[in-house]
Amino acid sequence: MITRNPDSVQCLDRRWQHEVANAFSDPEQLLAFLGLDPQQYGDGLQARKLFPMRVPRAFAAKMRHGDAQDPLLQQVLPIGSEFIDRVGFNTDPTDEQDTAAPGLLHKYRSRALLMLRGGCAVNCRYCFRRHFPYQDHKVGQAEIAAAIDHLNHDSNINELLLSGGDPLMARDDHLTDLFAQLRQAKHLKRVRIHTRLPVVIPNRITDDFIRLCQQAPWKIVLVLHINHANEICDVLGQQLAKLAAAGVTLLNQGVLLKGINDSAPILAALSERLFEVGVLPYYLHQLDKVAGASHFEVSDDQARTIMAALIAELPGFLVPKLVREVGGQASKTPIDLHLG
Ligand code: SF4
């Protein structure tokens, strides 16, 4: 039986929801907060019209004041390079916009992916779903019920991936209801939650969410999305420790991004910091070639050089696998590092 304290839930739910609602959406306000001059970006800030800017204040607070090159700022600030139209970059780099059942992408034989919520608390400029038509994939009560029915009756599925947008945009009471209904799917072994929300709003890891994970009948795997060690503040570390103590497996998948983490020392520092807070580096993704993000691309050759240095620097368990998503493939495609 999943229990919760309604008063504390509402209070903490309200706190993180308030933080979502109060995120920076105007680049000039974010730059003013950081003591930076918007004039230096010219018309580049208009790239917010291509993909809205959204930056929670807790994430902005981790950025260095007065530093236009801050690696967190560069991930979220609209800039002129997004207007570059480069061959090979398109609006659906992973071929996922053409699915039959709204909400439920039944991707692999034993794994199903439920897009629980469209939208995120932060809009990462390199996001492979920056053009995704969430409005055509809205998941309402009827779609959730259909997805649960599907999951309950397909005994081939042993793992459910909750994705989005960001699935933790769902309130704790909604997640509790979802988990309660999924208890009928006896064949499920794992529920994997892909999220960046706790990274940008650590308060999202509420006591009620921790309790929900602890009481779930399946293993819960939380796959975080962290690209730079500066994203891990002490509060996030403390909340992750509570999740680990509740039996949640914590993994990280980052994206290799030009100008942000494209060097072995930066990635080594990320791996070390992840391990300090109980998270294992799992995947490092090559950029999905989404239109508007070509300036973040690191070539495969450069990526191989970085990975070779990382392997020399770190114990194996702290080296993430370098992969890329290939549309139509059942799993991530490892990139051959040519290490001989
Ligand atoms: S959190 Fe993930 S899905 Fe959301 S905008 Fe960032 S990269 Fe995209």
mmCIF file of C-alpha atoms in Angstrom, residues 86-330:
data_model
loop_
_atom_site.group_PDB
_atom_site.id
_atom_site.type_symbol
_atom_site.label_atom_id
_atom_site.label_comp_id
_atom_site.label_asym_id
_atom_site.label_seq_id
_atom_site.Cartn_x
_atom_site.Cartn_y
_atom_site.Cartn_z
ATOM 1 C CA ARG A 86 23.076 22.866 -41.676
ATOM 2 C CA VAL A 87 22.791 19.866 -43.970
ATOM 3 C CA GLY A 88 22.073 16.680 -42.049
ATOM 4 C CA PHE A 89 20.282 18.435 -39.198
ATOM 5 C CA ASN A 90 16.490 18.097 -39.181
ATOM 6 C CA THR A 91 13.418 18.428 -36.979
ATOM 7 C CA ASP A 92 13.041 14.722 -36.136
ATOM 8 C CA PRO A 93 16.547 13.282 -35.806
ATOM 9 C CA THR A 94 15.418 10.096 -34.073
ATOM 10 C CA ASP A 95 12.382 9.339 -36.288
ATOM 11 C CA GLU A 96 9.890 9.255 -33.456
ATOM 12 C CA GLN A 97 7.178 11.685 -34.426
ATOM 13 C CA ASP A 98 5.150 9.122 -36.352
ATOM 14 C CA THR A 99 3.827 6.781 -33.702
ATOM 15 C CA ALA A 100 0.418 5.163 -33.705
ATOM 16 C CA ALA A 101 -0.669 5.230 -30.075
ATOM 17 C CA PRO A 102 -0.595 8.724 -28.557
ATOM 18 C CA GLY A 103 1.462 8.717 -25.410
ATOM 19 C CA LEU A 104 2.726 5.166 -25.668
ATOM 20 C CA LEU A 105 5.689 4.526 -27.876
ATOM 21 C CA HIS A 106 6.097 0.784 -27.873
ATOM 22 C CA LYS A 107 9.689 0.883 -28.928
ATOM 23 C CA TYR A 108 11.300 -2.445 -28.196
ATOM 24 C CA ARG A 109 10.140 -6.013 -27.679
ATOM 25 C CA SER A 110 10.462 -6.086 -23.883
ATOM 26 C CA ARG A 111 10.419 -2.361 -23.188
ATOM 27 C CA ALA A 112 7.692 0.210 -23.554
ATOM 28 C CA LEU A 113 8.108 3.939 -23.420
ATOM 29 C CA LEU A 114 5.366 6.133 -22.037
ATOM 30 C CA MET A 115 5.594 9.835 -22.732
ATOM 31 C CA LEU A 116 3.936 10.883 -19.540
ATOM 32 C CA ARG A 117 4.214 14.636 -19.906
ATOM 33 C CA GLY A 118 5.040 16.949 -22.764
ATOM 34 C CA GLY A 119 7.404 19.736 -21.847
ATOM 35 C CA CYS A 120 10.129 20.151 -19.284
ATOM 36 C CA ALA A 121 11.069 22.505 -16.499
ATOM 37 C CA VAL A 122 14.079 23.588 -18.562
ATOM 38 C CA ASN A 123 14.472 23.931 -22.306
ATOM 39 C CA CYS A 124 17.909 22.707 -23.329
ATOM 40 C CA ARG A 125 18.897 24.328 -26.597
ATOM 41 C CA TYR A 126 20.360 21.070 -27.972
ATOM 42 C CA CYS A 127 17.230 19.051 -27.175
ATOM 43 C CA PHE A 128 16.446 16.403 -29.781
ATOM 44 C CA ARG A 129 12.776 17.033 -29.119
ATOM 45 C CA ARG A 130 12.877 20.790 -29.577
ATOM 46 C CA HIS A 131 10.566 20.411 -32.573
ATOM 47 C CA PHE A 132 8.491 17.562 -31.180
ATOM 48 C CA PRO A 133 4.746 18.182 -31.643
ATOM 49 C CA TYR A 134 3.778 17.503 -28.046
ATOM 50 C CA GLN A 135 0.310 18.851 -28.791
ATOM 51 C CA ASP A 136 -0.289 15.810 -31.054
ATOM 52 C CA HIS A 137 0.969 13.445 -28.380
ATOM 53 C CA LYS A 138 -0.933 14.773 -25.402
ATOM 54 C CA VAL A 139 -1.462 12.157 -22.771
ATOM 55 C CA GLY A 140 -4.836 12.563 -21.126
ATOM 56 C CA GLN A 141 -6.748 10.204 -18.863
ATOM 57 C CA ALA A 142 -7.988 8.122 -21.801
ATOM 58 C CA GLU A 143 -4.488 7.676 -23.245
ATOM 59 C CA ILE A 144 -3.041 6.742 -19.857
ATOM 60 C CA ALA A 145 -5.840 4.215 -19.342
ATOM 61 C CA ALA A 146 -5.189 2.735 -22.811
ATOM 62 C CA ALA A 147 -1.446 2.589 -22.138
ATOM 63 C CA ILE A 148 -1.967 0.879 -18.772
ATOM 64 C CA ASP A 149 -4.355 -1.599 -20.369
ATOM 65 C CA HIS A 150 -1.721 -2.322 -23.011
ATOM 66 C CA LEU A 151 0.951 -2.773 -20.359
ATOM 67 C CA ASN A 152 -1.265 -5.001 -18.263
ATOM 68 C CA HIS A 153 -1.949 -7.323 -21.185
ATOM 69 C CA ASP A 154 1.406 -7.528 -22.926
ATOM 70 C CA SER A 155 3.419 -9.933 -20.837
ATOM 71 C CA ASN A 156 6.428 -9.422 -23.128
ATOM 72 C CA ILE A 157 7.007 -6.036 -21.556
ATOM 73 C CA ASN A 158 9.181 -6.223 -18.467
ATOM 74 C CA GLU A 159 10.407 -2.669 -18.357
ATOM 75 C CA LEU A 160 8.528 0.589 -18.558
ATOM 76 C CA LEU A 161 10.378 3.770 -19.435
ATOM 77 C CA LEU A 162 8.765 6.986 -18.353
ATOM 78 C CA SER A 163 9.844 9.818 -20.563
ATOM 79 C CA GLY A 164 8.526 13.105 -21.883
ATOM 80 C CA GLY A 165 9.208 15.922 -21.963
ATOM 81 C CA ASP A 166 10.054 15.215 -18.394
ATOM 82 C CA PRO A 167 7.935 12.608 -16.576
ATOM 83 C CA LEU A 168 8.610 14.232 -13.207
ATOM 84 C CA MET A 169 6.543 17.195 -14.373
ATOM 85 C CA ALA A 170 3.705 14.919 -13.277
ATOM 86 C CA ARG A 171 2.610 15.629 -9.710
ATOM 87 C CA ASP A 172 3.315 13.081 -7.014
ATOM 88 C CA ASP A 173 -0.362 12.179 -6.627
ATOM 89 C CA HIS A 174 -0.556 11.450 -10.362
ATOM 90 C CA LEU A 175 2.539 9.283 -10.204
ATOM 91 C CA THR A 176 1.085 7.506 -7.191
ATOM 92 C CA ASP A 177 -2.106 6.749 -9.110
ATOM 93 C CA LEU A 178 -0.141 5.568 -12.124
ATOM 94 C CA PHE A 179 1.996 3.268 -10.001
ATOM 95 C CA ALA A 180 -1.098 1.896 -8.260
ATOM 96 C CA GLN A 181 -2.714 0.999 -11.582
ATOM 97 C CA LEU A 182 0.489 -0.507 -12.909
ATOM 98 C CA ARG A 183 0.616 -2.930 -10.031
ATOM 99 C CA GLN A 184 -1.633 -5.189 -12.121
ATOM 100 C CA ALA A 185 1.168 -5.572 -14.671
ATOM 101 C CA LYS A 186 2.853 -8.429 -12.829
ATOM 102 C CA HIS A 187 5.352 -8.972 -15.646
ATOM 103 C CA LEU A 188 6.957 -5.560 -15.069
ATOM 104 C CA LYS A 189 10.361 -5.787 -13.410
ATOM 105 C CA ARG A 190 11.563 -2.228 -13.689
ATOM 106 C CA VAL A 191 10.285 1.270 -14.081
ATOM 107 C CA ARG A 192 12.897 3.561 -15.510
ATOM 108 C CA ILE A 193 12.413 7.298 -15.191
ATOM 109 C CA HIS A 194 14.371 9.618 -17.439
ATOM 110 C CA THR A 195 14.497 13.075 -15.944
ATOM 111 C CA ARG A 196 16.426 16.320 -15.786
ATOM 112 C CA LEU A 197 13.978 18.032 -13.488
ATOM 113 C CA PRO A 198 15.774 17.346 -10.158
ATOM 114 C CA VAL A 199 18.950 18.752 -11.692
ATOM 115 C CA VAL A 200 17.323 22.087 -12.427
ATOM 116 C CA ILE A 201 14.962 22.030 -9.405
ATOM 117 C CA PRO A 202 16.355 19.790 -6.628
ATOM 118 C CA ASN A 203 13.156 20.343 -4.613
ATOM 119 C CA ARG A 204 11.420 18.050 -7.106
ATOM 120 C CA ILE A 205 12.764 15.115 -5.092
ATOM 121 C CA THR A 206 10.045 15.343 -2.483
ATOM 122 C CA ASP A 207 9.698 13.027 0.483
ATOM 123 C CA ASP A 208 6.553 11.659 -1.104
ATOM 124 C CA PHE A 209 8.364 10.823 -4.338
ATOM 125 C CA ILE A 210 11.081 9.067 -2.349
ATOM 126 C CA ARG A 211 8.433 7.085 -0.480
ATOM 127 C CA LEU A 212 6.704 6.187 -3.726
ATOM 128 C CA CYS A 213 9.949 4.774 -5.116
ATOM 129 C CA GLN A 214 10.660 2.914 -1.909
ATOM 130 C CA GLN A 215 7.247 1.242 -1.846
ATOM 131 C CA ALA A 216 7.036 0.373 -5.539
ATOM 132 C CA PRO A 217 6.930 -3.372 -6.270
ATOM 133 C CA TRP A 218 9.496 -3.012 -9.065
ATOM 134 C CA LYS A 219 13.015 -1.715 -9.150
ATOM 135 C CA ILE A 220 13.074 1.981 -9.848
ATOM 136 C CA VAL A 221 15.868 3.296 -12.016
ATOM 137 C CA LEU A 222 16.315 7.040 -12.202
ATOM 138 C CA VAL A 223 18.325 8.137 -15.199
ATOM 139 C CA LEU A 224 19.429 11.707 -14.711
ATOM 140 C CA HIS A 225 20.667 14.048 -17.390
ATOM 141 C CA ILE A 226 23.702 15.987 -16.193
ATOM 142 C CA ASN A 227 26.343 17.370 -18.533
ATOM 143 C CA HIS A 228 28.691 19.256 -16.226
ATOM 144 C CA ALA A 229 29.853 18.893 -12.618
ATOM 145 C CA ASN A 230 28.662 22.442 -11.828
ATOM 146 C CA GLU A 231 25.079 21.198 -12.203
ATOM 147 C CA ILE A 232 25.424 19.119 -9.022
ATOM 148 C CA CYS A 233 24.892 21.357 -6.007
ATOM 149 C CA ASP A 234 24.903 20.144 -2.414
ATOM 150 C CA VAL A 235 21.101 20.142 -2.157
ATOM 151 C CA LEU A 236 20.830 17.887 -5.201
ATOM 152 C CA GLY A 237 23.490 15.617 -3.720
ATOM 153 C CA GLN A 238 21.554 15.326 -0.454
ATOM 154 C CA GLN A 239 18.289 14.518 -2.219
ATOM 155 C CA LEU A 240 19.954 11.909 -4.421
ATOM 156 C CA ALA A 241 21.436 10.270 -1.334
ATOM 157 C CA LYS A 242 17.900 9.856 0.024
ATOM 158 C CA LEU A 243 16.782 8.212 -3.204
ATOM 159 C CA ALA A 244 19.767 5.871 -3.132
ATOM 160 C CA ALA A 245 18.920 4.953 0.472
ATOM 161 C CA ALA A 246 15.376 4.176 -0.727
ATOM 162 C CA GLY A 247 16.809 1.585 -3.130
ATOM 163 C CA VAL A 248 16.650 3.623 -6.323
ATOM 164 C CA THR A 249 19.350 2.905 -8.886
ATOM 165 C CA LEU A 250 20.859 6.192 -10.035
ATOM 166 C CA LEU A 251 22.437 6.544 -13.459
ATOM 167 C CA ASN A 252 23.458 9.471 -15.594
ATOM 168 C CA GLN A 253 23.368 10.080 -19.280
ATOM 169 C CA GLY A 254 24.888 13.236 -20.598
ATOM 170 C CA VAL A 255 25.350 14.735 -24.009
ATOM 171 C CA LEU A 256 28.741 15.620 -25.444
ATOM 172 C CA LEU A 257 28.480 19.331 -26.200
ATOM 173 C CA LYS A 258 30.953 21.608 -27.906
ATOM 174 C CA GLY A 259 32.154 24.397 -25.627
ATOM 175 C CA ILE A 260 30.484 22.865 -22.588
ATOM 176 C CA ASN A 261 31.993 19.493 -21.780
ATOM 177 C CA ASP A 262 34.125 18.553 -24.796
ATOM 178 C CA SER A 263 37.309 17.803 -22.882
ATOM 179 C CA ALA A 264 38.545 14.857 -20.847
ATOM 180 C CA PRO A 265 39.264 16.886 -17.664
ATOM 181 C CA ILE A 266 35.723 18.320 -17.646
ATOM 182 C CA LEU A 267 34.165 14.904 -18.205
ATOM 183 C CA ALA A 268 36.439 13.330 -15.589
ATOM 184 C CA ALA A 269 35.339 15.962 -13.079
ATOM 185 C CA LEU A 270 31.720 15.181 -13.962
ATOM 186 C CA SER A 271 32.207 11.448 -13.424
ATOM 187 C CA GLU A 272 33.963 12.026 -10.096
ATOM 188 C CA ARG A 273 31.228 14.364 -8.893
ATOM 189 C CA LEU A 274 28.493 11.985 -10.026
ATOM 190 C CA PHE A 275 30.074 9.172 -8.083
ATOM 191 C CA GLU A 276 30.376 11.368 -4.987
ATOM 192 C CA VAL A 277 26.597 11.754 -4.975
ATOM 193 C CA GLY A 278 25.870 8.095 -5.720
ATOM 194 C CA VAL A 279 25.264 8.259 -9.478
ATOM 195 C CA LEU A 280 27.022 6.089 -12.051
ATOM 196 C CA PRO A 281 27.971 7.609 -15.406
ATOM 197 C CA TYR A 282 26.094 5.452 -17.893
ATOM 198 C CA TYR A 283 25.932 6.988 -21.343
ATOM 199 C CA LEU A 284 27.566 9.911 -23.056
ATOM 200 C CA HIS A 285 25.518 10.721 -26.125
ATOM 201 C CA GLN A 286 26.723 12.136 -29.338
ATOM 202 C CA LEU A 287 24.440 15.011 -30.258
ATOM 203 C CA ASP A 288 21.247 14.129 -32.096
ATOM 204 C CA LYS A 289 21.315 16.144 -35.286
ATOM 205 C CA VAL A 290 18.385 18.364 -34.526
ATOM 206 C CA ALA A 291 17.865 21.562 -36.507
ATOM 207 C CA GLY A 292 19.045 24.594 -34.536
ATOM 208 C CA ALA A 293 21.688 22.770 -32.501
ATOM 209 C CA SER A 294 24.503 22.188 -34.999
ATOM 210 C CA HIS A 295 26.836 24.521 -33.100
ATOM 211 C CA PHE A 296 26.934 21.987 -30.253
ATOM 212 C CA GLU A 297 28.277 19.193 -32.440
ATOM 213 C CA VAL A 298 31.532 17.422 -31.582
ATOM 214 C CA SER A 299 32.892 15.239 -34.402
ATOM 215 C CA ASP A 300 33.265 11.503 -33.867
ATOM 216 C CA ASP A 301 37.034 11.831 -34.225
ATOM 217 C CA GLN A 302 37.183 14.484 -31.508
ATOM 218 C CA ALA A 303 34.890 12.370 -29.339
ATOM 219 C CA ARG A 304 37.215 9.375 -29.730
ATOM 220 C CA THR A 305 40.221 11.446 -28.703
ATOM 221 C CA ILE A 306 38.375 12.707 -25.623
ATOM 222 C CA MET A 307 37.223 9.204 -24.691
ATOM 223 C CA ALA A 308 40.737 7.777 -25.009
ATOM 224 C CA ALA A 309 41.998 10.414 -22.562
ATOM 225 C CA LEU A 310 39.077 9.741 -20.239
ATOM 226 C CA ILE A 311 39.774 6.014 -20.225
ATOM 227 C CA ALA A 312 43.392 6.716 -19.322
ATOM 228 C CA GLU A 313 42.285 8.997 -16.505
ATOM 229 C CA LEU A 314 39.434 7.133 -14.793
ATOM 230 C CA PRO A 315 38.622 3.660 -13.490
ATOM 231 C CA GLY A 316 36.381 1.798 -15.937
ATOM 232 C CA PHE A 317 33.217 2.138 -13.869
ATOM 233 C CA LEU A 318 33.422 5.920 -14.132
ATOM 234 C CA VAL A 319 33.729 5.968 -17.916
ATOM 235 C CA PRO A 320 30.379 6.392 -19.668
ATOM 236 C CA LYS A 321 29.709 4.560 -22.921
ATOM 237 C CA LEU A 322 29.851 6.804 -25.943
ATOM 238 C CA VAL A 323 26.693 6.169 -27.949
ATOM 239 C CA ARG A 324 24.379 7.673 -30.476
ATOM 240 C CA GLU A 325 20.693 7.304 -31.079
ATOM 241 C CA VAL A 326 19.890 5.989 -34.537
ATOM 242 C CA GLY A 327 16.275 6.245 -35.676
ATOM 243 C CA GLY A 328 14.620 2.825 -35.929
ATOM 244 C CA GLN A 329 17.341 1.032 -33.942
ATOM 245 C CA ALA A 330 16.203 -1.004 -30.938
#
